PDB file of C-alpha atoms in Angstrom:
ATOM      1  CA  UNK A  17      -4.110 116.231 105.999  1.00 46.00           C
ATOM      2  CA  UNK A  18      -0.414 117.300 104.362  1.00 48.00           C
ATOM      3  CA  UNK A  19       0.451 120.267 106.717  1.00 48.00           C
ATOM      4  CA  UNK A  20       0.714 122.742 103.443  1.00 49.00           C
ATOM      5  CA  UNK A  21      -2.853 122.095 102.582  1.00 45.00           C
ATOM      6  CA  UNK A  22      -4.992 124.834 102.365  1.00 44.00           C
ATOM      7  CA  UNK A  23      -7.616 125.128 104.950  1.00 40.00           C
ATOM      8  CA  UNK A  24     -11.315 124.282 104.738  1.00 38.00           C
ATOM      9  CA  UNK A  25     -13.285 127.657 102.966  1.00 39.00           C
ATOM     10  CA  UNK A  26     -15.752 128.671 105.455  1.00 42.00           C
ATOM     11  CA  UNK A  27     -19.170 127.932 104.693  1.00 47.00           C
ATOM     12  CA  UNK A  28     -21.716 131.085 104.277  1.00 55.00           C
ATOM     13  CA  UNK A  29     -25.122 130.162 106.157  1.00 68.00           C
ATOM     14  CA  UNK A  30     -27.461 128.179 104.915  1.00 67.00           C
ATOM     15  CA  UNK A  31     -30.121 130.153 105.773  1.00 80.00           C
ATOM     16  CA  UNK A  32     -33.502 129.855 107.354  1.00 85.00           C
ATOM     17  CA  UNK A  33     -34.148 125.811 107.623  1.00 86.00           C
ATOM     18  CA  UNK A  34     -37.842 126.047 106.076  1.00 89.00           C
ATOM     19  CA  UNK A  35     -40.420 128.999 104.170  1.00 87.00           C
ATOM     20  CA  UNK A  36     -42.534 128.359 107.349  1.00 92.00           C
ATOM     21  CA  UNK A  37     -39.669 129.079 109.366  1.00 91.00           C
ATOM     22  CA  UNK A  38     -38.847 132.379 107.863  1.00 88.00           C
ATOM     23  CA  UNK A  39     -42.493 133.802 107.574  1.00 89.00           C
ATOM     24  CA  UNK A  40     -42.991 133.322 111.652  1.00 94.00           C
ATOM     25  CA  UNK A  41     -40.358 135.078 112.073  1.00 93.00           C
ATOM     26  CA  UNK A  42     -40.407 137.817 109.937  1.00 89.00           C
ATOM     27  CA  UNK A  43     -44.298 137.789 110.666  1.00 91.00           C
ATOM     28  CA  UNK A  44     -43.590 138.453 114.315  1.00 94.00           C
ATOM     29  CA  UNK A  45     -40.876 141.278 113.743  1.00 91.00           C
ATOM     30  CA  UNK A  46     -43.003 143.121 111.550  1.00 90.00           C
ATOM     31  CA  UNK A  47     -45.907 142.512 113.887  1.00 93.00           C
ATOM     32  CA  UNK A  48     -43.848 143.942 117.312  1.00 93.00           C
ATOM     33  CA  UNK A  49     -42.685 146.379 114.482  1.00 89.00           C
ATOM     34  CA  UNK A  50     -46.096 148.069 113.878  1.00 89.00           C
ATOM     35  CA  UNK A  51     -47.427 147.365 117.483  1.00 93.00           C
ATOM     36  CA  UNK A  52     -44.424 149.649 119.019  1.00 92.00           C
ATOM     37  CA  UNK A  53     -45.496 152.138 116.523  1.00 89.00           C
ATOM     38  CA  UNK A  54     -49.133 152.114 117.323  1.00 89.00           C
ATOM     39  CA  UNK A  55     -48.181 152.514 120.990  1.00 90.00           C
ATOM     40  CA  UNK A  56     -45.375 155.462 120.647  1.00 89.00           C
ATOM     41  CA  UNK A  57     -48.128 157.377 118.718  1.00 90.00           C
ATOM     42  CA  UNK A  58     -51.770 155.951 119.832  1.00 89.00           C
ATOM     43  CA  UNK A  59     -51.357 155.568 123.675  1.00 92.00           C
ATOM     44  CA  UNK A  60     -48.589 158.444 124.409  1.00 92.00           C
ATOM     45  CA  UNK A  61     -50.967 160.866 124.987  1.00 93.00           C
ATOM     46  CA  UNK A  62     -53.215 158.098 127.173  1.00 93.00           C
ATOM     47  CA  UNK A  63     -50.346 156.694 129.013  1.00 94.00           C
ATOM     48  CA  UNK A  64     -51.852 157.087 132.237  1.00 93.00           C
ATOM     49  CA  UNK A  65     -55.133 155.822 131.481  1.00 94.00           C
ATOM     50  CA  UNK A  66     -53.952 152.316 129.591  1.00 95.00           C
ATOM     51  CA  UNK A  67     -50.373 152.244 131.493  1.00 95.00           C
ATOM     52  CA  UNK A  68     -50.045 148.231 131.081  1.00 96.00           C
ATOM     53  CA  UNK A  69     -50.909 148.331 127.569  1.00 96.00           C
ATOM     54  CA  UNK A  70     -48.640 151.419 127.122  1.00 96.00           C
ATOM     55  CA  UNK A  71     -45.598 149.223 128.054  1.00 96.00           C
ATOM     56  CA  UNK A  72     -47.109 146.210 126.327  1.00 96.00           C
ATOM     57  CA  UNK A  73     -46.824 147.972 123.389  1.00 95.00           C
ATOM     58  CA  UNK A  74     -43.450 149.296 123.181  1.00 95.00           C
ATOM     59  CA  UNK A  75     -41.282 149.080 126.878  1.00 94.00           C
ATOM     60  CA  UNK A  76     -38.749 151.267 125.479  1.00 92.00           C
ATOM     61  CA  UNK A  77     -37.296 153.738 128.679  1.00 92.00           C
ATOM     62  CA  UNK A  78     -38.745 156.955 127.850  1.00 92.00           C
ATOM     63  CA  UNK A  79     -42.597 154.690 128.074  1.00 94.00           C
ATOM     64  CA  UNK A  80     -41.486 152.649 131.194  1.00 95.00           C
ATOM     65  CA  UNK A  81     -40.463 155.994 132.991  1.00 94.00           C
ATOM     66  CA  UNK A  82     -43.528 157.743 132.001  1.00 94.00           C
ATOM     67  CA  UNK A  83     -45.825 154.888 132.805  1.00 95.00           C
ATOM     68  CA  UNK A  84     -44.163 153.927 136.128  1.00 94.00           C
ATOM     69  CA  UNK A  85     -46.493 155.691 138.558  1.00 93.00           C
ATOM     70  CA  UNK A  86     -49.347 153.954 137.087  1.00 94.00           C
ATOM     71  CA  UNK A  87     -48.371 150.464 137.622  1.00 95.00           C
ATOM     72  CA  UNK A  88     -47.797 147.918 140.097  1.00 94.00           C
ATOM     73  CA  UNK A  89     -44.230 146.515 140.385  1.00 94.00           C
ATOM     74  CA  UNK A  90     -45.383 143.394 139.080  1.00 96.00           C
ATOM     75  CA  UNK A  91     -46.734 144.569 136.102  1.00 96.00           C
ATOM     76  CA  UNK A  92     -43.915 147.062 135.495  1.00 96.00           C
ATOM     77  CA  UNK A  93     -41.494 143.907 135.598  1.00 97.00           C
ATOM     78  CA  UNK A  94     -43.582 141.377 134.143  1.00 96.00           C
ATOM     79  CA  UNK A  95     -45.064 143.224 131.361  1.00 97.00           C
ATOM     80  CA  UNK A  96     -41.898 144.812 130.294  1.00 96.00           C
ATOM     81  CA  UNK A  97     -39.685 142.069 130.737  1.00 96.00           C
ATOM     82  CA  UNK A  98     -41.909 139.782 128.396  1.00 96.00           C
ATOM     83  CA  UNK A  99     -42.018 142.488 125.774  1.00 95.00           C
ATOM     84  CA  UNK A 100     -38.224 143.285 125.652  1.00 94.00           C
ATOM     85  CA  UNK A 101     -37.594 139.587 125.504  1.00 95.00           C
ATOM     86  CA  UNK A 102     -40.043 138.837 123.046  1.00 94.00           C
ATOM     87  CA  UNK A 103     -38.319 140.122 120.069  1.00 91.00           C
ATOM     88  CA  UNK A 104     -34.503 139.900 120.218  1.00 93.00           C
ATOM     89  CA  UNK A 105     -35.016 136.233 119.117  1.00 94.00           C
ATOM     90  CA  UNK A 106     -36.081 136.551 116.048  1.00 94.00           C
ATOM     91  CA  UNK A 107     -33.252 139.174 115.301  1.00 91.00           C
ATOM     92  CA  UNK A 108     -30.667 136.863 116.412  1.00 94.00           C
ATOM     93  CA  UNK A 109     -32.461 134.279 114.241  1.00 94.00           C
ATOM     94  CA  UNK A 110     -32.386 136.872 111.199  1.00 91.00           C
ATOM     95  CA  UNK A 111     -28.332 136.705 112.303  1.00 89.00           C
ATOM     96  CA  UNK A 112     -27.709 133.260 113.088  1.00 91.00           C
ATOM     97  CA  UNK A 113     -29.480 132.791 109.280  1.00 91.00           C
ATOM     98  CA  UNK A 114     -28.169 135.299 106.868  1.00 87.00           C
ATOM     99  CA  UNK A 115     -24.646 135.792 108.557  1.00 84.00           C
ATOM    100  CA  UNK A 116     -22.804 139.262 107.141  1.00 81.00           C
ATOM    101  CA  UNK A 117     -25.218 139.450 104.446  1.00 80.00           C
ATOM    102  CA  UNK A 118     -27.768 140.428 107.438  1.00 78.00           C
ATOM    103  CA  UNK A 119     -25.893 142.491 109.257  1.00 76.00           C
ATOM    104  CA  UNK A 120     -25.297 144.675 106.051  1.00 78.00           C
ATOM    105  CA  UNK A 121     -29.330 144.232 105.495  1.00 79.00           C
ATOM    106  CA  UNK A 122     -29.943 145.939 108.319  1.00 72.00           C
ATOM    107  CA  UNK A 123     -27.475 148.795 107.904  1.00 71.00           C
ATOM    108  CA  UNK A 124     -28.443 149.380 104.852  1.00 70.00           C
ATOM    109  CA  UNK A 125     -32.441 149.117 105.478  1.00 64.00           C
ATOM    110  CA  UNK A 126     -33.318 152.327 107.908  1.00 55.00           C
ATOM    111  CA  UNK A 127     -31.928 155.502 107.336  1.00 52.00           C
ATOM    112  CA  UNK A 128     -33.043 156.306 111.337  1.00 52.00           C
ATOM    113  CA  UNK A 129     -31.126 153.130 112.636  1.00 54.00           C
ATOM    114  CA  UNK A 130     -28.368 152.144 109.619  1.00 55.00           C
ATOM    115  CA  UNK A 131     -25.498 155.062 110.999  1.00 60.00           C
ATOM    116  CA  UNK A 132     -26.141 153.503 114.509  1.00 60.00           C
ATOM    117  CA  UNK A 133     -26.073 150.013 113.439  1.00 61.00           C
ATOM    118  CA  UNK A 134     -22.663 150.633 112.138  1.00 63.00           C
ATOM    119  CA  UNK A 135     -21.430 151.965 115.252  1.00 65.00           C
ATOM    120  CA  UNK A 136     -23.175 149.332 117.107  1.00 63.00           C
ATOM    121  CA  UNK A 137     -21.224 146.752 114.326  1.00 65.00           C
ATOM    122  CA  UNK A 138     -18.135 148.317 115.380  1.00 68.00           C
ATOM    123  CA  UNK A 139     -18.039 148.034 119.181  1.00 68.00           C
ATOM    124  CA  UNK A 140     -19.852 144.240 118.899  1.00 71.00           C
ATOM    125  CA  UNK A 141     -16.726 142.983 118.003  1.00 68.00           C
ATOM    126  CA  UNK A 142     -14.641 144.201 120.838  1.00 72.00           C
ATOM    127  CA  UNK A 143     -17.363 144.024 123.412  1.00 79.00           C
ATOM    128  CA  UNK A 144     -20.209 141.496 122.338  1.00 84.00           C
ATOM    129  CA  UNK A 145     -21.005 140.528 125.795  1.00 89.00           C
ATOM    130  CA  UNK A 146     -21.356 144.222 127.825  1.00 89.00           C
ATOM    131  CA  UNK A 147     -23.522 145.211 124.619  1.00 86.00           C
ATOM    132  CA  UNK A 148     -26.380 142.100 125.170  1.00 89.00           C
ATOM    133  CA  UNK A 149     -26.103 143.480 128.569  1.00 90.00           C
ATOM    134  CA  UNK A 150     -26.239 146.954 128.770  1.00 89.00           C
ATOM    135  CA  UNK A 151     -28.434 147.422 125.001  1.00 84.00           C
ATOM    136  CA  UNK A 152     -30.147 144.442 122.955  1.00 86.00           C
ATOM    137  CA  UNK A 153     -32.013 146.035 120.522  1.00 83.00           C
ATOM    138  CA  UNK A 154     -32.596 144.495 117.412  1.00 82.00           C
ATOM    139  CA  UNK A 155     -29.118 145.297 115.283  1.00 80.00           C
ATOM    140  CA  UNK A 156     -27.056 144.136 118.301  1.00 85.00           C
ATOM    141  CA  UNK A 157     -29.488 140.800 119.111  1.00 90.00           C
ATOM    142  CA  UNK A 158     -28.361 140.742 114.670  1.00 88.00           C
ATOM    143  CA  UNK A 159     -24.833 141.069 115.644  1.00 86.00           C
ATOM    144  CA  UNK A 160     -24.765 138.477 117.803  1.00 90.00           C
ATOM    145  CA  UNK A 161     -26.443 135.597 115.605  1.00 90.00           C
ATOM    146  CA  UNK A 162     -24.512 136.374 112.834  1.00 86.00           C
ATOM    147  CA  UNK A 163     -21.431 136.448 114.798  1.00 85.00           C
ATOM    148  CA  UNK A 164     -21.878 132.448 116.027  1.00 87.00           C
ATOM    149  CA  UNK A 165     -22.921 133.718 120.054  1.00 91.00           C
ATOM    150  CA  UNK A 166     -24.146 130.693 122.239  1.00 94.00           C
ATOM    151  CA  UNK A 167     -28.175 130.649 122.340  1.00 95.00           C
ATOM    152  CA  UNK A 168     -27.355 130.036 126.431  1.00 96.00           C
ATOM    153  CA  UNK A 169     -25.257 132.760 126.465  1.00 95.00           C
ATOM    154  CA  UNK A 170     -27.459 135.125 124.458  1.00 95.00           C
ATOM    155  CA  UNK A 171     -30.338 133.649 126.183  1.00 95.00           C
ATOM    156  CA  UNK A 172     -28.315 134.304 129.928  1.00 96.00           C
ATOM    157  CA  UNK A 173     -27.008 138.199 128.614  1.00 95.00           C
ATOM    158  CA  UNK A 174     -30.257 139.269 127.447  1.00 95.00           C
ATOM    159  CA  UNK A 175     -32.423 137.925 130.632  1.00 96.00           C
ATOM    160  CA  UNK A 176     -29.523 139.575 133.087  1.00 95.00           C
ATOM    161  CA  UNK A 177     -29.563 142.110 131.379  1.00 94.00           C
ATOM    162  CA  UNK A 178     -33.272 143.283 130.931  1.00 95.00           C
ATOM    163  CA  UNK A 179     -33.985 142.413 134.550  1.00 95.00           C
ATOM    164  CA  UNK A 180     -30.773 144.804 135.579  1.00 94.00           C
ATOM    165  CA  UNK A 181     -31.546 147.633 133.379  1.00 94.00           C
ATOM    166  CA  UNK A 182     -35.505 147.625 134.579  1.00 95.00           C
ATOM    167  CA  UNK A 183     -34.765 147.618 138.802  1.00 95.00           C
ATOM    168  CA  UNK A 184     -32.149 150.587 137.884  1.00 93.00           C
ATOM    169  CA  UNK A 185     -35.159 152.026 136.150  1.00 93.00           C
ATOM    170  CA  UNK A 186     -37.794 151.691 138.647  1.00 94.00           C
ATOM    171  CA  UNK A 187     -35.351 152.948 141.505  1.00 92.00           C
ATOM    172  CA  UNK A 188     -33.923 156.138 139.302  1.00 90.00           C
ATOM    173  CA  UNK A 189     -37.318 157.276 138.545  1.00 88.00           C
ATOM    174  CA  UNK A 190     -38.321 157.782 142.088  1.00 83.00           C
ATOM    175  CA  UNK A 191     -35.347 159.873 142.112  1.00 83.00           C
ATOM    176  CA  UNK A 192     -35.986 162.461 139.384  1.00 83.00           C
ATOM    177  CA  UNK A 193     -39.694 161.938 140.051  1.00 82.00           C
ATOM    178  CA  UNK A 194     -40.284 166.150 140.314  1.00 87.00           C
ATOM    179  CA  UNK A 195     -39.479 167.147 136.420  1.00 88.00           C
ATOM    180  CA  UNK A 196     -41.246 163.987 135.830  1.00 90.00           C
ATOM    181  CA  UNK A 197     -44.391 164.572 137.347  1.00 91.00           C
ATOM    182  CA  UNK A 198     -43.882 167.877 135.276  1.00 93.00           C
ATOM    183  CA  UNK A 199     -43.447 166.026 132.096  1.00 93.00           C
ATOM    184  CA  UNK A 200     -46.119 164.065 132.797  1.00 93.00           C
ATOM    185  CA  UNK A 201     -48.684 166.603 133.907  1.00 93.00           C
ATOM    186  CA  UNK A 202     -47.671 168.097 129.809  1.00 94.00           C
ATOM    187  CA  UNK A 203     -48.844 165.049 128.549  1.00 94.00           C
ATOM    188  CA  UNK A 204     -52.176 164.945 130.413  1.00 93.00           C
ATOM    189  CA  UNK A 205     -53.206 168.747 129.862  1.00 94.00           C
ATOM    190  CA  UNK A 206     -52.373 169.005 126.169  1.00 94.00           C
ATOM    191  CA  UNK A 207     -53.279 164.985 124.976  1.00 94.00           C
ATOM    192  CA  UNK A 208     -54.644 166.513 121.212  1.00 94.00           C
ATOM    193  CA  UNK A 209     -51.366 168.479 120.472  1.00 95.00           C
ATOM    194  CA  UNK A 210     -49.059 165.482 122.383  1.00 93.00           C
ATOM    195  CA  UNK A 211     -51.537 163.097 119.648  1.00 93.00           C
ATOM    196  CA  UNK A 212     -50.812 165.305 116.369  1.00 94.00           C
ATOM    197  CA  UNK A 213     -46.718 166.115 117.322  1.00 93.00           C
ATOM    198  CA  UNK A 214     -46.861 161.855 117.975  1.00 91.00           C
ATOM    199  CA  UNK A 215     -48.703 161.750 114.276  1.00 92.00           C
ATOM    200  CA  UNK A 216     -46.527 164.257 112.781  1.00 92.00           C
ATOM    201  CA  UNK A 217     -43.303 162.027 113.694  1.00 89.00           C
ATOM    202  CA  UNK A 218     -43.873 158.972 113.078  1.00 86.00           C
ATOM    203  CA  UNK A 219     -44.678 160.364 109.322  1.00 87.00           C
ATOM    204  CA  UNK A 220     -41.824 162.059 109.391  1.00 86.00           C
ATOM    205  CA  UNK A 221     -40.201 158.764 109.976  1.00 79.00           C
ATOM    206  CA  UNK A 222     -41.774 156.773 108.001  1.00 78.00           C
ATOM    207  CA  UNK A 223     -41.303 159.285 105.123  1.00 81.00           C
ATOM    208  CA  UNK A 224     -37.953 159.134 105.979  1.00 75.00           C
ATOM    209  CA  UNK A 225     -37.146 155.934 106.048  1.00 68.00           C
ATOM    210  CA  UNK A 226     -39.115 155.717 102.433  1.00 70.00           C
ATOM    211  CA  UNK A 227     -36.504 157.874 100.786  1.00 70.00           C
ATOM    212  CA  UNK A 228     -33.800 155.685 102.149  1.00 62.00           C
ATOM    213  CA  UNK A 229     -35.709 152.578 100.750  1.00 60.00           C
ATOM    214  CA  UNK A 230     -38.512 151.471 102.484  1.00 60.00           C
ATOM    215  CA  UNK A 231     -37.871 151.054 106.013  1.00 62.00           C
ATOM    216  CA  UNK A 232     -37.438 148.016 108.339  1.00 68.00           C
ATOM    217  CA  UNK A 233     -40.893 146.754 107.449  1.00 69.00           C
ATOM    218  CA  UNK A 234     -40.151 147.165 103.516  1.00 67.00           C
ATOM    219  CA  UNK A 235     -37.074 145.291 104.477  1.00 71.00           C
ATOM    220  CA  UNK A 236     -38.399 142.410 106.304  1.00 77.00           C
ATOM    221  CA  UNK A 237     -41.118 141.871 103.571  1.00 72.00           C
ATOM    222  CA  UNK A 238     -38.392 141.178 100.885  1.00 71.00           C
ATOM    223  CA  UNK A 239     -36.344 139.777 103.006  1.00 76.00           C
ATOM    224  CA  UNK A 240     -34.500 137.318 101.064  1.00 75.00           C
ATOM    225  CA  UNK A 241     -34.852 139.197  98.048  1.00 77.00           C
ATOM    226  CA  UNK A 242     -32.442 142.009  99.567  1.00 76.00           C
ATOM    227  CA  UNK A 243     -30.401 139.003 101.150  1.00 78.00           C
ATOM    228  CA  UNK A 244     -29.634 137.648  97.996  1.00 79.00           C
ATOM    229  CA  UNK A 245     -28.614 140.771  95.821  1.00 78.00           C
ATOM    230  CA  UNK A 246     -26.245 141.954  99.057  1.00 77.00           C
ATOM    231  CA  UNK A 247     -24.429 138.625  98.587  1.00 76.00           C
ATOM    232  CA  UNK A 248     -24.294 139.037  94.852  1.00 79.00           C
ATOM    233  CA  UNK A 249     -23.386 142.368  95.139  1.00 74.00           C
ATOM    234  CA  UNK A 250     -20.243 140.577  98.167  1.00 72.00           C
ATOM    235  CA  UNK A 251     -19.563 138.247  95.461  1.00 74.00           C
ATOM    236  CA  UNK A 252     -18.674 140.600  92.747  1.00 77.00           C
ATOM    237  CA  UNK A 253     -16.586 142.922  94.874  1.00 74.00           C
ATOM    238  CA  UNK A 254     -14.480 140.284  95.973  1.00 70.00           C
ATOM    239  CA  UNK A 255     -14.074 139.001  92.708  1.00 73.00           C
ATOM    240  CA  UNK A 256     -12.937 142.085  91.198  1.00 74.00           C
ATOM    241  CA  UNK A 257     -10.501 142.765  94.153  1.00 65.00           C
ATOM    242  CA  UNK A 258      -7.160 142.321  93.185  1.00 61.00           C
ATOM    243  CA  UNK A 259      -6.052 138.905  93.534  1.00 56.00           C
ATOM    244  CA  UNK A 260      -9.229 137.903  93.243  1.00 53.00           C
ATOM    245  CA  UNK A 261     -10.424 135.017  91.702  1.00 52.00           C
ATOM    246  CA  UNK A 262      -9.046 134.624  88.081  1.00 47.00           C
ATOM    247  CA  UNK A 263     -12.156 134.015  85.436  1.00 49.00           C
ATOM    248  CA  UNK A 264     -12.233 132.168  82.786  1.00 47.00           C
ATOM    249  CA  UNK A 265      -8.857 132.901  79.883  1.00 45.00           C
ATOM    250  CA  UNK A 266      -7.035 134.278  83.046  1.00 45.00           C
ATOM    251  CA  UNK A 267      -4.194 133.248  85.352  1.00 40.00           C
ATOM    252  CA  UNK A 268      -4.515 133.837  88.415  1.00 42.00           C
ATOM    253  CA  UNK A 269      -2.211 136.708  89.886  1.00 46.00           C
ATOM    254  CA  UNK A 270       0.832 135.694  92.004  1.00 42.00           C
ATOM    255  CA  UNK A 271       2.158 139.214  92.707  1.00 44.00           C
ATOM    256  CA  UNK A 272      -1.075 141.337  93.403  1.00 43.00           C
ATOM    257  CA  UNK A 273      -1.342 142.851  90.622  1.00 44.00           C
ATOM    258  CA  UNK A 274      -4.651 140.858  89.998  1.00 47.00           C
ATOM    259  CA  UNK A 275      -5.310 138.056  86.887  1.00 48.00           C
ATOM    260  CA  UNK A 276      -3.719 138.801  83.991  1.00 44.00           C
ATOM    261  CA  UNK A 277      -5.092 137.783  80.611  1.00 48.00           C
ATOM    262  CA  UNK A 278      -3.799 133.826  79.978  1.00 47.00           C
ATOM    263  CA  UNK A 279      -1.217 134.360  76.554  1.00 45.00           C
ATOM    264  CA  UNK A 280      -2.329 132.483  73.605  1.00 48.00           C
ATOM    265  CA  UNK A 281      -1.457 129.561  72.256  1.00 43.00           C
TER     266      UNK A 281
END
């Protein structure tokens, strides 16, 4: 190749490599989607009486802490290990998939997560590998398939990672164990009121995220539909920027000024 030849565009993603393909996936997110839900709001105020399936549900920190006292060390690692594992694939898959167009998907999609997403966007590319680490939730597990990450090295991040951040949990909590036990003993004594204030967030939430557009499960469900008009919407803005592309009748611009109509004749 002629060493003034212009380089090789690069190609956008192809997308998912089957229908079958996308519904699992999408399937599953929604499905850990609604099952962390059920358990934030359903089993808070029963933590202590259904502690495995507490976790099972939704192993974010604030349930893991709570729930700790109830459960054997090898259920507090197994269970919660399996269920923050289980889901940052298909986000990286979502990624990995839909490239850019994802990533602005999913800032776009929540009005609860889309400001932190784009913070989240920011620091990925200057520290991709502390962030699988230290916090793979689903925008950063995005980040990272959409950015071209290794699966070993995602795969090797997110298991280090999960495993690190769960024995610092399980030690800390002994530590502040006193204003937990307080917490906890909240919870226990007032389960009704803990129920309705869990009820009377999540529809909050929910509500929420309905202004902004429908929420992540909104999202996922029309998936490709929103994929496809964020591209078209990419597509247009580039080709209106100037220097842009020149359409048809124009020339294209060779000072930045943009096309300029092609004189007759």
């Amino acid at each position: 190749m002629p060493d003034d030849a212009p380089a090789p565009a690069p190609t956008r993603p192809s997308g998912p490599p089957s229908p079958l393909a996308r519904n699992v996936v999408v399937g599953s997110a929604i499905g850990f989607f609604v099952l962390a839900l059920a358990g934030d709001t359903l089993l808070l105020p029963n933590f202590d009486r259904y502690p495995e399936l507490f976790i099972a549900a939704n192993s974010r920190n604030r349930n893991l802490v709570l729930a700790k006292p109830e459960l054997a060390w090898w259920a507090f690692f197994g269970i919660a290990t399996v269920r923050l594992l289980a889901s940052d694939p298909l986000f990286f898959l979502i990624g990995r998939w839909y490239g850019d167009a994802g990533v602005r998907w999913i800032e776009k999609r929540s009005a609860t997560y889309g400001p932190i997403a784009r913070r989240a966007e920011k620091w990925f590319g200057k520290a991709s590998y502390p962030l699988i680490l230290i916090a793979p939730n689903n925008y950063v597990c995005l980040f990272a398939g959409a950015g071209g990450m290794a699966v070993p090295v995602f795969v090797a991040l997110n298991v280090v990672g999960t495993v690190a951040r769960l024995t610092v949990l399980w030690f800390v909590t002994d530590s502040v164990s006193e204003p937990l036990d307080v917490l906890r003993g909240l919870i226990t004594e007032n389960r009704t009121l803990v129920f309705g204030i869990s009820l009377g967030l999540l529809a909050l939430s929910l509500w929420s995220d309905r202004r902004a557009g429908g929420g992540e499960v909104g999202g996922l469900l029309h998936l490709d539909e929103e994929i496809s008009e964020i591209e078209a919407e990419a597509a247009t803005a580039e080709a209106t920027e100037p220097g842009g592309p020149a359409a048809p009748g124009e020339v294209p611009a060779v000072d930045g000024r943009g096309p300029t109509p092609r004189p007759p004749g």
